[in-house]
Amino acid sequence: MNTRFYWRPIPLFPEEAPAFAAPLAGGWMRFVAVERIARTGPPRIVSVDELPREVFARLTAPRPAIAGLAMDRPRIMGIVNVTPDSFSDGGLHADPAAAIAHGEALAEAGADMLDVGGESTRPGADPVPEDVEIARIRPVIAGLAGRLGVPISADTRKAAVARAATGAGAAMVNDVSGLAHDPEMAAEVAGSGAALCLMHSPADPKVMQARARYGDVLLDVYDWLERQLELAEAAGIHRSRIVVDPGIGFGKTLAHNLRLLRGLSLFHALGCPILLGVSRKSFIGDVSGEATPARRVAGSLAVALDAVRQGVQILRVHDVAETRQSLDLWQALHPSEG
Ligand code: HH2
């Protein structure tokens, strides 16, 4: 039987890369070597010229714009939770006027896009009926879309909610079930023309922590995203409209989250932009001892910048101004050519 290989590019800053280095996802980082990983046997570092041609093409091709946003630099997605019970900001912007004001403030602070959600997906959360979810997010999306110059994403697992959201002006559907929750979702997104974020989760939020069992979490999440990408494409959603997300904290232990974060650049081999949500999450509390989510900003920024070093294109964050300032400094230290 042929061994299945996985290819993780090892990122280099442009200023330390030789002239023959390849561009990582057509973006701001370079690479000359790749970690070749198999499920059996130790990983091996191979040179970029040993890559199969199609793998090289996937790893280096510039990514198409998503919801009108060019993917040639790191982008900030600001979180607007219109929920009473989100883990870090539940209840703060639960009425439409407060949520719209919050979205405006995030855009002002430097968000490139906004993600509006009406259902908490924290571990153990109860599902929200779709009419309630629609009532929460539709007025907020309608109030923000087309006014601020930033595209709006709808954080939902349900086709009916996605329909209401795109009808109100959302340009992206952020499905934290990666099309696994609602069988109608793929056709709904395909027909709407919206972009899609496919995030990995092993099960519904209510039970997902009990499903945190993997052979190798990095490779299992990769395989799962690859399958869901094929499903999306078969439903008529072109790969150029899709971003992938390993789903940090969704059905994962601390060890799983850390393995995924160390290996993030593997996901470039899927050929899509990568979105990452680590903001204020509980693994930051596990590592740092900080129990209060709103006091996990520094840890969130440390992980966000490491993700940018690995070529991650979109950071989903609560603390937009702080993330913008960190990115500005990071980019001043590591200017891209051109
Ligand atoms: N995390 C959360 C919600 N949506 N979407 C993507 N694509 N990636 C993520 O990591 C992600 C997400 C959970 O965070 P939050 O919205 O702050 O909390 P809650 O689910 O409690 O509303």
mmCIF file of C-alpha atoms and ligand atoms in Angstrom:
data_model
loop_
_atom_site.group_PDB
_atom_site.id
_atom_site.type_symbol
_atom_site.label_atom_id
_atom_site.label_comp_id
_atom_site.label_asym_id
_atom_site.label_seq_id
_atom_site.Cartn_x
_atom_site.Cartn_y
_atom_site.Cartn_z
ATOM 1 C CA MET A 1 0.000 0.000 0.000
ATOM 2 C CA ASN A 2 1.221 3.511 -0.830
ATOM 3 C CA THR A 3 2.053 5.673 2.183
ATOM 4 C CA ARG A 4 -0.079 8.802 2.351
ATOM 5 C CA PHE A 5 2.120 11.843 2.934
ATOM 6 C CA TYR A 6 1.126 15.201 4.422
ATOM 7 C CA TRP A 7 3.238 18.265 3.658
ATOM 8 C CA ARG A 8 3.842 21.021 6.212
ATOM 9 C CA PRO A 9 5.813 23.966 4.841
ATOM 10 C CA ILE A 10 8.330 25.391 7.320
ATOM 11 C CA PRO A 11 7.858 29.182 7.194
ATOM 12 C CA LEU A 12 10.753 31.603 6.781
ATOM 13 C CA PHE A 13 10.625 35.382 6.949
ATOM 14 C CA PRO A 14 11.388 36.941 3.523
ATOM 15 C CA GLU A 15 14.482 38.633 4.986
ATOM 16 C CA GLU A 16 16.002 35.283 5.969
ATOM 17 C CA ALA A 17 14.962 33.305 2.873
ATOM 18 C CA PRO A 18 17.274 32.568 -0.055
ATOM 19 C CA ALA A 19 16.326 33.754 -3.536
ATOM 20 C CA PHE A 20 15.031 30.318 -4.570
ATOM 21 C CA ALA A 21 12.565 30.196 -1.640
ATOM 22 C CA ALA A 22 8.929 29.607 -2.590
ATOM 23 C CA PRO A 23 6.127 31.993 -1.522
ATOM 24 C CA LEU A 24 3.844 30.474 1.110
ATOM 25 C CA ALA A 25 0.283 30.647 -0.270
ATOM 26 C CA GLY A 26 1.415 33.558 -2.441
ATOM 27 C CA GLY A 27 1.624 35.639 0.740
ATOM 28 C CA TRP A 28 4.134 37.292 3.058
ATOM 29 C CA MET A 29 6.145 34.226 4.183
ATOM 30 C CA ARG A 30 8.560 31.961 2.274
ATOM 31 C CA PHE A 31 9.716 28.346 2.585
ATOM 32 C CA VAL A 32 12.554 26.197 1.318
ATOM 33 C CA ALA A 33 11.767 23.013 3.237
ATOM 34 C CA VAL A 34 8.716 20.994 4.120
ATOM 35 C CA GLU A 35 8.034 18.549 6.924
ATOM 36 C CA ARG A 36 6.806 15.356 5.270
ATOM 37 C CA ILE A 37 4.505 13.618 7.719
ATOM 38 C CA ALA A 38 3.034 10.113 7.531
ATOM 39 C CA ARG A 39 0.775 8.283 9.984
ATOM 40 C CA THR A 40 3.425 5.622 10.381
ATOM 41 C CA GLY A 41 7.107 6.370 10.810
ATOM 42 C CA PRO A 42 8.915 9.544 11.811
ATOM 43 C CA PRO A 43 8.483 12.832 9.927
ATOM 44 C CA ARG A 44 11.241 13.869 7.541
ATOM 45 C CA ILE A 45 12.333 17.330 6.401
ATOM 46 C CA VAL A 46 12.515 17.487 2.603
ATOM 47 C CA SER A 47 13.603 20.239 0.267
ATOM 48 C CA VAL A 48 11.023 22.224 -1.682
ATOM 49 C CA ASP A 49 12.274 20.740 -4.962
ATOM 50 C CA GLU A 50 11.339 17.241 -3.764
ATOM 51 C CA LEU A 51 7.639 18.182 -3.555
ATOM 52 C CA PRO A 52 5.131 16.566 -5.921
ATOM 53 C CA ARG A 53 4.215 19.155 -8.545
ATOM 54 C CA GLU A 54 0.552 19.501 -7.464
ATOM 55 C CA VAL A 55 1.526 19.896 -3.801
ATOM 56 C CA PHE A 56 4.000 22.654 -4.730
ATOM 57 C CA ALA A 57 1.273 24.373 -6.759
ATOM 58 C CA ARG A 58 -1.229 24.223 -3.860
ATOM 59 C CA LEU A 59 1.295 25.471 -1.296
ATOM 60 C CA THR A 60 2.519 28.422 -3.331
ATOM 61 C CA ALA A 61 -0.479 29.723 -5.340
ATOM 62 C CA PRO A 62 -1.803 33.151 -4.332
ATOM 63 C CA ARG A 63 -5.207 32.773 -2.696
ATOM 64 C CA PRO A 64 -8.186 34.462 -4.346
ATOM 65 C CA ALA A 65 -9.913 37.308 -2.516
ATOM 66 C CA ILE A 66 -12.543 36.189 0.006
ATOM 67 C CA ALA A 67 -15.717 38.278 0.277
ATOM 68 C CA GLY A 68 -13.830 40.959 -1.657
ATOM 69 C CA LEU A 69 -10.831 40.961 0.722
ATOM 70 C CA ALA A 70 -7.407 40.351 -0.826
ATOM 71 C CA MET A 71 -5.558 37.551 0.968
ATOM 72 C CA ASP A 72 -2.084 39.022 0.415
ATOM 73 C CA ARG A 73 -1.790 40.245 4.018
ATOM 74 C CA PRO A 74 -3.138 39.147 7.409
ATOM 75 C CA ARG A 75 -6.755 40.151 7.967
ATOM 76 C CA ILE A 76 -8.696 40.779 11.160
ATOM 77 C CA MET A 77 -12.237 39.466 11.592
ATOM 78 C CA GLY A 78 -13.908 41.229 14.521
ATOM 79 C CA ILE A 79 -16.447 39.258 16.575
ATOM 80 C CA VAL A 80 -19.972 40.606 17.118
ATOM 81 C CA ASN A 81 -21.801 38.134 19.365
ATOM 82 C CA VAL A 82 -25.524 38.906 19.572
ATOM 83 C CA THR A 83 -26.036 36.307 22.280
ATOM 84 C CA PRO A 84 -26.923 36.297 25.967
ATOM 85 C CA ASP A 85 -24.444 33.514 26.774
ATOM 86 C CA SER A 86 -21.195 33.645 24.737
ATOM 87 C CA PHE A 87 -18.234 32.549 26.822
ATOM 88 C CA SER A 88 -16.416 35.877 26.968
ATOM 89 C CA ASP A 89 -18.847 38.628 25.982
ATOM 90 C CA GLY A 90 -22.293 37.058 26.406
ATOM 91 C CA GLY A 91 -25.033 39.640 26.949
ATOM 92 C CA LEU A 92 -22.827 42.659 26.235
ATOM 93 C CA HIS A 93 -24.309 43.348 22.783
ATOM 94 C CA ALA A 94 -27.517 41.331 22.929
ATOM 95 C CA ASP A 95 -29.825 44.040 21.563
ATOM 96 C CA PRO A 96 -29.484 45.085 17.903
ATOM 97 C CA ALA A 97 -28.551 48.724 18.565
ATOM 98 C CA ALA A 98 -25.751 47.715 20.957
ATOM 99 C CA ALA A 99 -24.499 45.046 18.526
ATOM 100 C CA ILE A 100 -24.498 47.502 15.605
ATOM 101 C CA ALA A 101 -22.623 50.080 17.698
ATOM 102 C CA HIS A 102 -20.118 47.384 18.675
ATOM 103 C CA GLY A 103 -19.621 46.402 15.004
ATOM 104 C CA GLU A 104 -19.061 50.051 14.071
ATOM 105 C CA ALA A 105 -16.487 50.414 16.842
ATOM 106 C CA LEU A 106 -14.652 47.267 15.693
ATOM 107 C CA ALA A 107 -14.540 48.511 12.092
ATOM 108 C CA GLU A 108 -13.245 51.854 13.349
ATOM 109 C CA ALA A 109 -10.576 50.017 15.370
ATOM 110 C CA GLY A 110 -9.287 48.284 12.247
ATOM 111 C CA ALA A 111 -11.357 45.147 11.588
ATOM 112 C CA ASP A 112 -11.216 44.025 7.939
ATOM 113 C CA MET A 113 -14.444 42.068 8.310
ATOM 114 C CA LEU A 114 -17.063 41.373 11.000
ATOM 115 C CA ASP A 115 -18.494 38.031 12.104
ATOM 116 C CA VAL A 116 -22.029 38.300 13.482
ATOM 117 C CA GLY A 117 -23.289 35.341 15.527
ATOM 118 C CA GLY A 118 -26.566 34.605 17.310
ATOM 119 C CA GLU A 119 -25.784 31.196 18.829
ATOM 120 C CA SER A 120 -23.062 30.483 21.362
ATOM 121 C CA THR A 121 -21.033 27.426 20.402
ATOM 122 C CA ARG A 122 -18.983 27.256 23.584
ATOM 123 C CA PRO A 123 -18.560 23.721 24.949
ATOM 124 C CA GLY A 124 -21.850 22.500 26.442
ATOM 125 C CA ALA A 125 -23.974 25.301 24.911
ATOM 126 C CA ASP A 126 -27.634 24.575 24.165
ATOM 127 C CA PRO A 127 -28.776 24.935 20.547
ATOM 128 C CA VAL A 128 -30.812 28.037 19.650
ATOM 129 C CA PRO A 129 -34.016 27.685 17.552
ATOM 130 C CA GLU A 130 -33.510 29.119 14.065
ATOM 131 C CA ASP A 131 -36.240 31.773 14.355
ATOM 132 C CA VAL A 132 -34.562 33.104 17.502
ATOM 133 C CA GLU A 133 -31.152 33.071 15.825
ATOM 134 C CA ILE A 134 -32.549 34.908 12.778
ATOM 135 C CA ALA A 135 -34.273 37.492 14.971
ATOM 136 C CA ARG A 136 -30.961 38.133 16.739
ATOM 137 C CA ILE A 137 -28.661 38.529 13.753
ATOM 138 C CA ARG A 138 -30.747 39.770 10.805
ATOM 139 C CA PRO A 139 -31.238 43.345 12.042
ATOM 140 C CA VAL A 140 -27.573 43.561 13.013
ATOM 141 C CA ILE A 141 -26.328 42.350 9.626
ATOM 142 C CA ALA A 142 -28.794 44.650 7.848
ATOM 143 C CA GLY A 143 -27.577 47.530 10.026
ATOM 144 C CA LEU A 144 -23.899 46.902 9.301
ATOM 145 C CA ALA A 145 -23.707 45.539 5.737
ATOM 146 C CA GLY A 146 -22.729 47.964 3.011
ATOM 147 C CA ARG A 147 -22.272 50.857 5.431
ATOM 148 C CA LEU A 148 -18.804 50.378 6.882
ATOM 149 C CA GLY A 149 -16.778 49.219 3.892
ATOM 150 C CA VAL A 150 -16.084 45.855 5.539
ATOM 151 C CA PRO A 151 -17.719 42.571 4.526
ATOM 152 C CA ILE A 152 -20.019 40.856 7.024
ATOM 153 C CA SER A 153 -19.875 37.170 7.868
ATOM 154 C CA ALA A 154 -22.683 35.239 9.567
ATOM 155 C CA ASP A 155 -21.596 32.702 12.185
ATOM 156 C CA THR A 156 -24.249 29.998 11.834
ATOM 157 C CA ARG A 157 -24.649 26.251 11.289
ATOM 158 C CA LYS A 158 -28.171 26.507 9.866
ATOM 159 C CA ALA A 159 -29.250 26.948 6.243
ATOM 160 C CA ALA A 160 -32.352 29.005 7.093
ATOM 161 C CA VAL A 161 -30.245 31.404 9.156
ATOM 162 C CA ALA A 162 -27.633 31.600 6.385
ATOM 163 C CA ARG A 163 -30.416 32.474 3.908
ATOM 164 C CA ALA A 164 -31.707 35.283 6.144
ATOM 165 C CA ALA A 165 -28.148 36.514 6.707
ATOM 166 C CA THR A 166 -27.119 36.646 3.049
ATOM 167 C CA GLY A 167 -30.486 38.224 2.261
ATOM 168 C CA ALA A 168 -29.623 40.959 4.765
ATOM 169 C CA GLY A 169 -26.223 41.516 3.147
ATOM 170 C CA ALA A 170 -23.767 38.960 4.619
ATOM 171 C CA ALA A 171 -20.998 38.079 2.161
ATOM 172 C CA MET A 172 -19.748 35.004 4.019
ATOM 173 C CA VAL A 173 -21.213 32.105 5.979
ATOM 174 C CA ASN A 174 -19.056 30.896 8.869
ATOM 175 C CA ASP A 175 -20.244 27.354 9.605
ATOM 176 C CA VAL A 176 -18.594 26.000 12.767
ATOM 177 C CA SER A 177 -19.898 22.540 11.903
ATOM 178 C CA GLY A 178 -18.109 22.578 8.534
ATOM 179 C CA LEU A 179 -21.360 21.647 6.715
ATOM 180 C CA ALA A 180 -21.936 18.684 9.050
ATOM 181 C CA HIS A 181 -24.883 20.102 11.035
ATOM 182 C CA ASP A 182 -27.477 20.999 8.404
ATOM 183 C CA PRO A 183 -27.791 18.908 5.229
ATOM 184 C CA GLU A 184 -29.290 21.947 3.434
ATOM 185 C CA MET A 185 -26.334 24.223 4.168
ATOM 186 C CA ALA A 186 -24.085 23.325 1.215
ATOM 187 C CA ALA A 187 -26.825 23.973 -1.369
ATOM 188 C CA GLU A 188 -27.851 27.161 0.424
ATOM 189 C CA VAL A 189 -24.326 28.620 0.343
ATOM 190 C CA ALA A 190 -23.787 27.430 -3.243
ATOM 191 C CA GLY A 191 -26.938 29.246 -4.395
ATOM 192 C CA SER A 192 -26.260 32.434 -2.457
ATOM 193 C CA GLY A 193 -22.819 33.035 -3.962
ATOM 194 C CA ALA A 194 -21.449 33.806 -0.488
ATOM 195 C CA ALA A 195 -18.006 32.745 0.697
ATOM 196 C CA LEU A 196 -17.847 29.877 3.180
ATOM 197 C CA CYS A 197 -15.702 29.205 6.234
ATOM 198 C CA LEU A 198 -15.459 25.463 6.805
ATOM 199 C CA MET A 199 -14.474 24.875 10.417
ATOM 200 C CA HIS A 200 -13.629 21.527 11.976
ATOM 201 C CA SER A 201 -15.647 20.269 14.887
ATOM 202 C CA PRO A 202 -16.107 16.602 15.750
ATOM 203 C CA ALA A 203 -19.701 17.038 17.022
ATOM 204 C CA ASP A 204 -22.310 19.528 18.250
ATOM 205 C CA PRO A 205 -21.143 21.949 20.979
ATOM 206 C CA LYS A 206 -23.326 20.182 23.561
ATOM 207 C CA VAL A 207 -21.281 16.969 23.350
ATOM 208 C CA MET A 208 -18.091 17.869 21.477
ATOM 209 C CA GLN A 209 -15.672 17.738 24.412
ATOM 210 C CA ALA A 210 -16.594 14.084 24.947
ATOM 211 C CA ARG A 211 -15.575 13.454 21.314
ATOM 212 C CA ALA A 212 -12.046 14.812 21.683
ATOM 213 C CA ARG A 213 -10.474 11.574 20.473
ATOM 214 C CA TYR A 214 -8.096 11.460 17.555
ATOM 215 C CA GLY A 215 -5.373 9.247 16.112
ATOM 216 C CA ASP A 216 -3.210 12.233 15.198
ATOM 217 C CA VAL A 217 -5.302 15.364 15.658
ATOM 218 C CA LEU A 218 -3.381 17.381 13.041
ATOM 219 C CA LEU A 219 -3.782 14.760 10.319
ATOM 220 C CA ASP A 220 -7.338 13.829 11.331
ATOM 221 C CA VAL A 221 -8.497 17.464 11.155
ATOM 222 C CA TYR A 222 -6.701 17.850 7.800
ATOM 223 C CA ASP A 223 -8.434 14.764 6.370
ATOM 224 C CA TRP A 224 -11.810 15.903 7.695
ATOM 225 C CA LEU A 225 -11.442 19.380 6.149
ATOM 226 C CA GLU A 226 -10.357 17.819 2.854
ATOM 227 C CA ARG A 227 -13.503 15.646 2.822
ATOM 228 C CA GLN A 228 -15.788 18.585 3.662
ATOM 229 C CA LEU A 229 -14.081 20.677 0.953
ATOM 230 C CA GLU A 230 -14.882 17.949 -1.568
ATOM 231 C CA LEU A 231 -18.475 17.879 -0.344
ATOM 232 C CA ALA A 232 -18.711 21.668 -0.692
ATOM 233 C CA GLU A 233 -17.256 21.571 -4.197
ATOM 234 C CA ALA A 234 -19.631 18.776 -5.208
ATOM 235 C CA ALA A 235 -22.515 21.013 -4.056
ATOM 236 C CA GLY A 236 -21.280 23.801 -6.330
ATOM 237 C CA ILE A 237 -19.198 25.954 -3.962
ATOM 238 C CA HIS A 238 -15.966 26.634 -5.814
ATOM 239 C CA ARG A 239 -12.762 26.218 -3.770
ATOM 240 C CA SER A 240 -11.931 29.871 -4.493
ATOM 241 C CA ARG A 241 -14.856 30.857 -2.196
ATOM 242 C CA ILE A 242 -13.802 28.684 0.731
ATOM 243 C CA VAL A 243 -11.608 29.267 3.783
ATOM 244 C CA VAL A 244 -10.656 26.491 6.208
ATOM 245 C CA ASP A 245 -10.348 26.580 9.991
ATOM 246 C CA PRO A 246 -9.035 23.844 12.331
ATOM 247 C CA GLY A 247 -11.579 24.828 15.012
ATOM 248 C CA ILE A 248 -9.428 25.535 18.044
ATOM 249 C CA GLY A 249 -11.266 24.551 21.235
ATOM 250 C CA PHE A 250 -14.001 22.634 19.428
ATOM 251 C CA GLY A 251 -13.828 19.051 20.716
ATOM 252 C CA LYS A 252 -10.128 19.361 21.534
ATOM 253 C CA THR A 253 -7.984 19.020 24.632
ATOM 254 C CA LEU A 254 -5.122 21.376 25.447
ATOM 255 C CA ALA A 255 -2.659 18.942 23.844
ATOM 256 C CA HIS A 256 -4.808 18.777 20.688
ATOM 257 C CA ASN A 257 -5.030 22.577 20.460
ATOM 258 C CA LEU A 258 -1.263 22.966 20.852
ATOM 259 C CA ARG A 259 -0.473 20.324 18.226
ATOM 260 C CA LEU A 260 -2.830 22.065 15.773
ATOM 261 C CA LEU A 261 -1.362 25.496 16.497
ATOM 262 C CA ARG A 262 2.213 24.246 16.034
ATOM 263 C CA GLY A 263 1.261 22.595 12.740
ATOM 264 C CA LEU A 264 -1.027 25.274 11.263
ATOM 265 C CA SER A 265 0.975 25.717 8.047
ATOM 266 C CA LEU A 266 0.023 22.142 7.070
ATOM 267 C CA PHE A 267 -3.445 23.439 6.184
ATOM 268 C CA HIS A 268 -2.029 25.521 3.315
ATOM 269 C CA ALA A 269 -1.824 22.223 1.411
ATOM 270 C CA LEU A 270 -5.632 22.377 1.137
ATOM 271 C CA GLY A 271 -5.166 25.327 -1.216
ATOM 272 C CA CYS A 272 -7.516 27.715 0.648
ATOM 273 C CA PRO A 273 -6.943 30.647 3.002
ATOM 274 C CA ILE A 274 -6.793 29.664 6.685
ATOM 275 C CA LEU A 275 -8.944 31.324 9.349
ATOM 276 C CA LEU A 276 -8.084 30.945 13.030
ATOM 277 C CA GLY A 277 -10.126 31.645 16.149
ATOM 278 C CA VAL A 278 -8.122 31.555 19.378
ATOM 279 C CA SER A 279 -9.276 34.813 20.933
ATOM 280 C CA ARG A 280 -9.650 34.534 24.740
ATOM 281 C CA LYS A 281 -10.236 30.770 24.513
ATOM 282 C CA SER A 282 -9.913 28.447 27.461
ATOM 283 C CA PHE A 283 -6.624 26.821 26.352
ATOM 284 C CA ILE A 284 -5.044 30.270 26.944
ATOM 285 C CA GLY A 285 -6.375 30.076 30.494
ATOM 286 C CA ASP A 286 -5.066 26.511 30.816
ATOM 287 C CA VAL A 287 -1.534 27.559 29.853
ATOM 288 C CA SER A 288 -1.423 30.929 31.629
ATOM 289 C CA GLY A 289 -3.629 30.330 34.657
ATOM 290 C CA GLU A 290 -5.856 33.318 33.722
ATOM 291 C CA ALA A 291 -9.431 32.315 34.513
ATOM 292 C CA THR A 292 -11.200 35.454 33.170
ATOM 293 C CA PRO A 293 -11.634 35.374 29.355
ATOM 294 C CA ALA A 294 -11.475 39.191 28.974
ATOM 295 C CA ARG A 295 -8.022 39.133 30.639
ATOM 296 C CA ARG A 296 -6.584 36.707 28.063
ATOM 297 C CA VAL A 297 -5.793 39.375 25.443
ATOM 298 C CA ALA A 298 -2.003 39.100 25.752
ATOM 299 C CA GLY A 299 -2.074 35.325 25.341
ATOM 300 C CA SER A 300 -4.447 35.688 22.377
ATOM 301 C CA LEU A 301 -2.022 38.101 20.681
ATOM 302 C CA ALA A 302 0.966 35.788 21.234
ATOM 303 C CA VAL A 303 -0.849 32.948 19.482
ATOM 304 C CA ALA A 304 -2.240 35.229 16.747
ATOM 305 C CA LEU A 305 1.224 36.496 15.779
ATOM 306 C CA ASP A 306 2.588 32.959 15.695
ATOM 307 C CA ALA A 307 -0.255 32.061 13.344
ATOM 308 C CA VAL A 308 0.616 35.015 11.088
ATOM 309 C CA ARG A 309 4.215 33.737 11.032
ATOM 310 C CA GLN A 310 2.746 30.495 9.680
ATOM 311 C CA GLY A 311 0.910 32.362 6.928
ATOM 312 C CA VAL A 312 -2.599 32.286 8.452
ATOM 313 C CA GLN A 313 -4.650 34.836 6.532
ATOM 314 C CA ILE A 314 -7.625 35.633 8.809
ATOM 315 C CA LEU A 315 -7.638 36.095 12.601
ATOM 316 C CA ARG A 316 -11.055 35.956 14.313
ATOM 317 C CA VAL A 317 -10.744 38.169 17.396
ATOM 318 C CA HIS A 318 -12.667 40.006 20.110
ATOM 319 C CA ASP A 319 -9.896 42.571 20.728
ATOM 320 C CA VAL A 320 -9.563 44.286 17.366
ATOM 321 C CA ALA A 321 -7.616 47.413 18.381
ATOM 322 C CA GLU A 322 -5.016 45.355 20.268
ATOM 323 C CA THR A 323 -4.690 42.877 17.387
ATOM 324 C CA ARG A 324 -4.352 45.716 14.861
ATOM 325 C CA GLN A 325 -1.576 47.327 16.909
ATOM 326 C CA SER A 326 0.282 43.998 17.234
ATOM 327 C CA LEU A 327 -0.027 43.332 13.511
ATOM 328 C CA ASP A 328 1.155 46.839 12.633
ATOM 329 C CA LEU A 329 4.312 46.286 14.686
ATOM 330 C CA TRP A 330 4.843 42.769 13.351
ATOM 331 C CA GLN A 331 4.500 44.025 9.788
ATOM 332 C CA ALA A 332 6.899 46.917 10.429
ATOM 333 C CA LEU A 333 9.474 44.378 11.648
ATOM 334 C CA HIS A 334 8.873 41.973 8.743
ATOM 335 C CA PRO A 335 7.929 44.101 5.736
ATOM 336 C CA SER A 336 6.805 42.085 2.689
ATOM 337 C CA GLU A 337 8.274 42.932 -0.677
ATOM 338 C CA GLY A 338 6.246 44.697 -3.304
HETATM 339 N N1 HH2 B 1 -14.947 30.146 17.594
HETATM 340 C C1 HH2 B 1 -16.124 30.511 18.168
HETATM 341 C C2 HH2 B 1 -17.227 30.828 17.357
HETATM 342 N N2 HH2 B 1 -17.131 30.800 16.009
HETATM 343 N N3 HH2 B 1 -15.850 30.439 14.064
HETATM 344 C C3 HH2 B 1 -14.706 30.077 13.467
HETATM 345 N N4 HH2 B 1 -14.605 30.041 12.130
HETATM 346 N N5 HH2 B 1 -13.597 29.736 14.206
HETATM 347 C C4 HH2 B 1 -13.621 29.736 15.564
HETATM 348 O O1 HH2 B 1 -12.588 29.394 16.186
HETATM 349 C C5 HH2 B 1 -14.842 30.112 16.233
HETATM 350 C C6 HH2 B 1 -15.957 30.460 15.421
HETATM 351 C C7 HH2 B 1 -16.245 30.589 19.643
HETATM 352 O O2 HH2 B 1 -15.951 31.857 20.109
HETATM 353 P P1 HH2 B 1 -17.011 33.011 20.490
HETATM 354 O O3 HH2 B 1 -17.825 33.438 19.329
HETATM 355 O O4 HH2 B 1 -16.266 34.112 21.141
HETATM 356 O O5 HH2 B 1 -17.891 32.361 21.623
HETATM 357 P P2 HH2 B 1 -19.316 31.707 21.637
HETATM 358 O O6 HH2 B 1 -19.304 30.515 20.730
HETATM 359 O O7 HH2 B 1 -19.522 31.332 23.096
HETATM 360 O O8 HH2 B 1 -20.318 32.730 21.153
#
